[in-house]
Coordinates of C-alpha atoms in Angstrom, one line a residue:
M1 CA 9.1 10.3 -39.7
Y2 CA 7.5 6.9 -40.1
Q3 CA 5.4 6.7 -43.3
R4 CA 2.3 4.5 -43.4
P5 CA 1.5 2.6 -46.6
P6 CA -0.3 4.9 -49.1
N7 CA -3.0 2.3 -49.8
R8 CA -4.6 2.7 -46.3
P9 CA -7.8 4.8 -46.3
M10 CA -7.8 7.8 -44.0
Y11 CA -10.9 6.6 -42.2
G12 CA -12.6 3.2 -42.1
G13 CA -11.3 -0.3 -42.0
R14 CA -7.8 -1.3 -43.2
P15 CA -7.7 -3.6 -46.2
D16 CA -5.2 -6.0 -44.7
M17 CA -7.1 -6.2 -41.4
M18 CA -10.4 -6.8 -43.2
Q19 CA -8.9 -9.7 -45.2
Q20 CA -7.7 -11.4 -42.0
Q21 CA -11.0 -10.8 -40.4
Q22 CA -12.9 -12.6 -43.3
Q23 CA -10.6 -15.6 -42.9
H24 CA -11.3 -16.0 -39.2
P25 CA -13.8 -18.8 -38.4
F26 CA -16.0 -16.6 -36.2
Y27 CA -16.3 -13.9 -38.8
Q28 CA -16.9 -16.4 -41.6
H29 CA -20.1 -17.2 -39.8
Q30 CA -21.2 -13.6 -40.3
Y31 CA -20.1 -13.3 -43.9
N32 CA -21.9 -16.5 -44.8
N33 CA -25.1 -15.3 -43.1
P34 CA -25.7 -11.8 -44.5
G35 CA -29.1 -11.6 -42.8
A36 CA -27.4 -11.9 -39.4
Q37 CA -25.2 -8.9 -40.2
Q38 CA -28.2 -6.8 -41.3
D39 CA -30.2 -7.7 -38.2
G40 CA -27.2 -7.0 -35.9
N41 CA -27.9 -10.3 -34.0
A42 CA -25.0 -12.4 -35.2
Q43 CA -23.8 -14.8 -32.6
A44 CA -20.7 -16.8 -32.2
P45 CA -20.8 -20.5 -33.1
K46 CA -21.7 -22.8 -30.2
G47 CA -18.8 -23.7 -27.9
Q48 CA -17.0 -20.4 -28.6
L49 CA -17.0 -17.8 -25.9
Q50 CA -16.7 -14.1 -26.9
R51 CA -14.2 -12.4 -24.6
T52 CA -12.6 -9.0 -24.9
T53 CA -8.9 -9.3 -25.4
I54 CA -6.3 -6.6 -25.3
D55 CA -3.3 -7.5 -27.5
Y56 CA -0.5 -5.1 -27.1
Y57 CA 2.1 -7.2 -29.0
G58 CA 1.3 -5.6 -32.4
S59 CA 1.8 -2.1 -31.0
T60 CA 5.1 -3.2 -29.4
L61 CA 6.4 -4.7 -32.6
R62 CA 5.4 -1.6 -34.5
G63 CA 7.3 0.5 -32.0
L64 CA 10.4 -1.7 -32.3
E65 CA 10.1 -1.5 -36.1
M66 CA 10.0 2.3 -36.1
Q67 CA 12.8 2.5 -33.5
N68 CA 15.1 0.2 -35.5
S69 CA 14.5 2.1 -38.7
G70 CA 15.4 5.4 -37.0
A71 CA 11.9 6.9 -37.8
Q72 CA 10.3 9.4 -35.5
T73 CA 7.6 7.8 -33.4
T74 CA 4.5 9.9 -33.2
V75 CA 0.7 9.6 -33.1
K76 CA 0.0 13.1 -34.4
G77 CA -2.2 13.0 -37.4
L78 CA -3.3 9.4 -36.8
P79 CA -6.8 8.8 -38.1
V80 CA -9.5 8.3 -35.5
D81 CA -10.4 4.7 -36.3
P82 CA -10.0 1.5 -34.2
S83 CA -8.1 -0.2 -37.0
Y84 CA -5.2 2.2 -36.4
T85 CA -4.7 1.2 -32.8
V86 CA -1.7 -0.9 -33.8
D87 CA 0.0 2.3 -34.9
V88 CA -0.1 3.6 -31.3
P89 CA 3.1 2.2 -29.7
P90 CA 3.6 1.9 -25.9
P91 CA 4.7 5.0 -24.0
V92 CA 8.3 3.9 -23.8
F93 CA 8.7 4.6 -27.5
M94 CA 7.2 8.1 -27.3
A95 CA 9.1 9.9 -24.6
D96 CA 8.3 13.3 -26.2
E97 CA 4.5 12.7 -26.3
P98 CA 3.2 12.1 -22.8
E99 CA -0.4 12.8 -23.9
A100 CA -0.3 9.5 -25.8
A101 CA 0.3 7.6 -22.6
I102 CA -3.1 8.4 -21.0
A103 CA -5.6 5.6 -20.9
T104 CA -9.1 7.0 -21.4
R105 CA -11.2 4.0 -22.3
F106 CA -12.8 1.5 -20.0
V107 CA -12.0 -2.0 -21.3
Q108 CA -13.3 -4.7 -19.1
Q109 CA -14.2 -5.8 -15.6
A110 CA -13.6 -9.1 -13.9
I111 CA -15.3 -10.6 -10.8
N112 CA -14.2 -13.3 -8.4
K113 CA -16.3 -16.4 -8.0
I114 CA -17.1 -15.3 -4.5
K115 CA -17.5 -11.5 -4.4
S116 CA -15.4 -9.7 -1.8
P117 CA -13.7 -6.3 -1.6
I118 CA -10.3 -6.0 -3.3
N119 CA -7.8 -4.3 -1.0
V120 CA -4.7 -4.4 -3.2
A121 CA -3.7 -5.0 -6.8
R122 CA -0.3 -5.4 -8.4
W123 CA 0.8 -6.1 -12.0
T124 CA 3.4 -8.8 -12.4
P125 CA 6.9 -7.4 -13.5
E126 CA 6.4 -8.5 -17.2
G127 CA 2.9 -6.8 -17.3
R128 CA 1.0 -9.8 -18.5
R129 CA -0.8 -10.7 -15.3
L130 CA -2.4 -9.0 -12.4
I131 CA -2.4 -10.2 -8.8
T132 CA -5.1 -9.0 -6.4
G133 CA -5.5 -9.5 -2.6
S134 CA -9.0 -9.6 -1.1
S135 CA -10.7 -9.1 2.2
R136 CA -11.2 -12.9 2.3
G137 CA -7.4 -13.4 2.4
E138 CA -7.3 -14.7 -1.2
L139 CA -4.8 -14.1 -3.8
T140 CA -6.1 -14.2 -7.4
L141 CA -4.0 -14.3 -10.5
W142 CA -5.7 -12.6 -13.5
N143 CA -4.8 -12.8 -17.2
G144 CA -4.0 -9.2 -18.2
L145 CA -5.0 -9.7 -21.8
S146 CA -8.3 -11.5 -21.6
F147 CA -9.3 -10.6 -18.0
N148 CA -10.1 -14.1 -16.8
F149 CA -8.7 -15.5 -13.6
E150 CA -6.0 -18.2 -13.9
T151 CA -5.4 -19.1 -10.2
I152 CA -7.2 -18.3 -6.9
M153 CA -5.9 -19.5 -3.6
T154 CA -6.3 -18.8 0.1
A155 CA -3.1 -17.0 1.1
H156 CA -4.0 -15.5 4.5
D157 CA -6.6 -16.2 7.3
T158 CA -7.5 -12.5 7.5
P159 CA -7.9 -9.6 4.9
I160 CA -4.8 -8.8 2.8
H161 CA -3.9 -5.1 3.1
T162 CA -0.7 -4.8 1.2
M163 CA 1.4 -6.5 -1.5
E164 CA 4.8 -5.5 -2.9
W165 CA 7.2 -6.9 -5.6
S166 CA 10.9 -6.8 -5.1
H167 CA 12.8 -4.7 -7.7
D168 CA 14.3 -7.8 -9.3
G169 CA 10.8 -9.3 -9.7
Q170 CA 11.7 -12.6 -7.9
W171 CA 9.7 -12.1 -4.7
I172 CA 6.4 -10.9 -3.4
I173 CA 5.7 -9.8 0.2
T174 CA 2.1 -9.6 1.6
G175 CA 0.8 -8.3 4.9
D176 CA -2.6 -9.0 6.5
H177 CA -4.9 -7.7 9.2
E178 CA -3.3 -9.8 12.0
G179 CA 0.2 -8.4 11.3
V180 CA 1.4 -11.5 9.5
I181 CA 4.0 -11.1 6.7
K182 CA 4.5 -13.7 4.1
Y183 CA 7.1 -14.3 1.3
W184 CA 6.0 -15.6 -2.1
Q185 CA 7.6 -16.7 -5.3
P186 CA 6.2 -15.5 -8.7
N187 CA 4.4 -18.8 -9.0
L188 CA 2.6 -18.0 -5.7
S189 CA 4.5 -20.6 -3.7
N190 CA 4.7 -19.5 -0.1
L191 CA 8.2 -19.9 1.4
K192 CA 8.0 -18.1 4.7
A193 CA 5.5 -16.5 7.1
F194 CA 6.1 -14.7 10.4
Q195 CA 4.4 -12.3 12.8
G196 CA 5.6 -8.8 11.9
H197 CA 3.3 -6.6 13.9
K198 CA 0.6 -7.0 16.5
Y199 CA -1.8 -4.9 14.5
P200 CA -2.7 -4.8 10.7
V201 CA 0.2 -4.3 8.3
R202 CA -0.9 -1.4 6.0
D203 CA 2.1 -1.0 3.6
I204 CA 5.4 -2.5 2.6
S205 CA 8.3 -1.1 0.6
F206 CA 11.7 -2.6 -0.5
C207 CA 15.0 -0.8 -0.3
P208 CA 16.8 -0.3 -3.7
T209 CA 18.9 -3.4 -3.3
D210 CA 16.1 -5.6 -2.1
L211 CA 18.2 -6.7 0.9
K212 CA 15.8 -4.9 3.3
F213 CA 12.2 -3.8 3.5
V214 CA 10.1 -1.6 5.7
S215 CA 6.6 -2.3 7.0
A216 CA 4.0 0.1 8.3
S217 CA 1.3 -0.8 10.8
D218 CA -1.6 0.4 12.8
D219 CA 0.6 0.0 15.9
Q220 CA 2.1 3.5 15.0
Q221 CA 5.4 1.8 14.2
L222 CA 7.5 1.3 11.1
K223 CA 9.9 -1.7 11.2
I224 CA 13.0 -2.3 9.0
W225 CA 13.6 -6.0 8.3
D226 CA 16.5 -8.0 6.9
F227 CA 14.8 -9.8 4.0
R228 CA 16.9 -12.9 4.0
M229 CA 16.8 -13.5 7.7
S230 CA 13.3 -12.1 8.3
K231 CA 14.8 -10.4 11.3
E232 CA 13.8 -7.0 12.6
E233 CA 16.6 -4.5 12.6
R234 CA 15.1 -1.2 13.7
Q235 CA 11.9 0.5 14.7
L236 CA 10.9 3.9 13.5
S237 CA 8.8 5.6 16.2
G238 CA 7.3 9.0 16.1
H239 CA 3.8 8.9 14.5
K240 CA 0.9 9.5 16.9
W241 CA -1.6 7.3 15.1
D242 CA -1.9 4.4 12.6
V243 CA 0.8 4.5 9.9
R244 CA -1.0 4.0 6.6
T245 CA 1.7 4.3 3.9
V246 CA 5.4 4.0 3.5
D247 CA 7.8 4.3 0.6
W248 CA 11.6 3.7 0.4
H249 CA 13.5 6.3 -1.7
P250 CA 14.6 4.8 -5.1
R251 CA 18.2 5.6 -4.6
L252 CA 19.0 7.3 -1.3
G253 CA 18.8 6.1 2.3
M254 CA 15.5 7.8 3.1
I255 CA 12.1 6.5 4.0
A256 CA 8.8 8.5 3.8
S257 CA 5.8 7.5 5.8
G258 CA 2.3 8.9 6.1
S259 CA -0.1 8.5 9.0
K260 CA -3.6 9.0 10.3
D261 CA -2.1 11.8 12.4
N262 CA -2.0 13.9 9.2
M263 CA 1.8 13.9 9.3
I264 CA 4.4 12.9 6.7
R265 CA 7.8 11.9 8.1
V266 CA 11.1 11.3 6.4
W267 CA 13.4 8.9 8.2
D268 CA 17.1 7.8 8.0
P269 CA 16.9 4.0 8.0
R270 CA 20.5 3.7 9.3
T271 CA 20.0 5.6 12.5
A272 CA 16.1 5.4 12.8
K273 CA 16.0 9.1 13.2
C274 CA 13.4 11.4 11.8
L275 CA 15.0 13.8 9.2
A276 CA 11.9 15.9 8.5
T277 CA 8.3 16.3 9.5
V278 CA 5.7 17.6 7.0
G279 CA 2.3 18.5 8.4
Q280 CA 0.6 19.9 5.3
H281 CA -2.4 17.6 5.2
N282 CA -5.6 18.3 7.2
N283 CA -6.6 14.7 7.4
T284 CA -5.3 11.1 7.1
V285 CA -2.4 10.7 4.7
T286 CA -3.6 7.6 2.7
Q287 CA -0.7 7.1 0.3
L288 CA 2.6 8.6 -0.8
Q289 CA 5.3 7.7 -3.4
W290 CA 8.7 8.9 -4.5
N291 CA 9.2 9.8 -8.1
R292 CA 11.7 7.7 -9.9
N293 CA 13.9 10.8 -10.4
G294 CA 14.3 10.8 -6.6
R295 CA 13.5 14.5 -6.2
W296 CA 9.7 14.6 -5.8
L297 CA 7.4 13.1 -3.2
L298 CA 3.7 12.8 -4.0
S299 CA 1.1 12.4 -1.3
G300 CA -2.7 12.0 -1.2
G301 CA -5.1 12.3 1.8
R302 CA -8.6 12.2 3.0
D303 CA -8.6 16.0 3.0
R304 CA -9.2 15.7 -0.8
C305 CA -5.7 17.1 -1.6
I306 CA -2.8 15.9 -3.6
K307 CA 0.5 17.5 -2.6
M308 CA 3.9 17.4 -4.2
F309 CA 7.1 18.1 -2.3
D310 CA 10.7 18.6 -3.3
V311 CA 13.2 16.5 -1.3
R312 CA 15.5 19.6 -1.0
K313 CA 12.8 21.6 0.7
L314 CA 10.3 19.4 2.4
N315 CA 8.9 22.1 4.8
E316 CA 6.6 23.4 2.0
E317 CA 4.8 21.9 -0.9
M318 CA 5.7 22.6 -4.5
T319 CA 2.1 22.1 -5.8
T320 CA -1.3 21.3 -4.4
F321 CA -4.2 19.8 -6.4
V322 CA -7.7 19.9 -4.8
T323 CA -10.1 17.1 -5.8
Q324 CA -13.8 16.6 -5.1
R325 CA -13.4 13.3 -3.3
E326 CA -11.0 11.7 -0.8
V327 CA -7.7 10.5 -2.4
H328 CA -6.8 6.9 -1.5
S329 CA -4.1 6.1 -4.0
V330 CA -1.4 7.9 -6.0
A331 CA 1.1 6.5 -8.5
W332 CA 3.7 8.0 -10.8
H333 CA 3.8 7.1 -14.4
P334 CA 6.6 4.5 -15.0
V335 CA 7.9 6.3 -18.2
H336 CA 6.9 10.0 -18.1
E337 CA 8.1 11.4 -14.8
T338 CA 5.9 14.4 -14.9
M339 CA 2.6 12.4 -15.0
F340 CA 0.8 10.7 -12.2
A341 CA -2.6 9.1 -11.5
T342 CA -4.8 9.1 -8.4
G343 CA -7.8 7.1 -7.2
G344 CA -10.4 8.0 -4.6
S345 CA -13.8 7.2 -3.2

C-alpha cells in the first residue's frame, strides 16, 4: 500500500502546500497584511481575477506514481481535509473502489453572454473542454478547468438538439430543429451540412467503426447513413410517434431506440428489421444507452422510472428504479460498469 510521508499532519494544512501558498503573489498580499486576514476581507490585487480552477493533473500524476511503484491505490483512511485532494487519483486507478468515483460537490457554473437554454453538452475526448449546443443554434467551447468560455459561434439557424463525437475523436455531428445534420472537426470547422430529416433531429449515434451513424427524428423514422458519403442507406420504420433517443451497440450489429410511443425497439441495421419490442415504460422514453460491456441496456422516461434490460432477455427488465421526477438523461460511468447517473426535471 502507498505510504504517505510521515511528516504530514492528520488534519489541517500540509507543510509543503503551505510553503508554496506563501510564495504565491496573491497570498503574499494576505501574509503581508495580517489585518486583512483577521477581518476576512482580503482582496486580490487589482488586475487579477479570482476564478475557481479544478486542476486534476496533480491527482493523475499521483495515480501514475503509485501505479508505477506497484503500490495499492486506495483512498480508505484518507484524512478529511482539502489539502489531501491530490491523494485522490482518478477512477481509472481505483477499479476496486467505485465509491471514490462519485462526484458529490458542486464546483462552478458558467453562463453564456446571451442567456439561452442549453439542449446538449459533450466533453471533448481528452476531457479538457466542454462543448454545448443552445436553443439559439450556438456552439460554445468551455474550458473544463477554469469554466470560462473560449469560443462561441453560430453553428445552426435553429436550436441544436443533439451532438455526438465519433469514437476516434476526430469528428462531431450535430442535428438541429429543422432536420439539418452537420459535420465538424475538433476545432469547430464545419465541413459538411445536409438535410437529414424533414422534422427535428433528436439524437445521433455512431457505429463501432465510425463508418456509419444513425439519426432519430420527430418524423417517427430512424435513418442509417454512410458517414463518408453522407448518403442514406436504410430507414428503420415502426415507431408510432416521435423517436427521442437512439444508441448503437458498442460491439454488435444492433441499434436501440426509444420513442414518445412509450416503446423501446431493437433493430438489425443490416436488414432494417425490428429484432425486439420492449413496452415497459408508461410514458415517453427520453433516453437510453448500452453499457460498454454490451450486455445491459439502460433507459429513462417521463414515467419517472429507470429500467435496465439484459440483451439476452429483452422482454422483461432486470431492475427498475423509481424516482420522484421525470428522467431526461441517463449515462453509464466510463470506468465502473455497474454505476450510472441520471438527470431529470
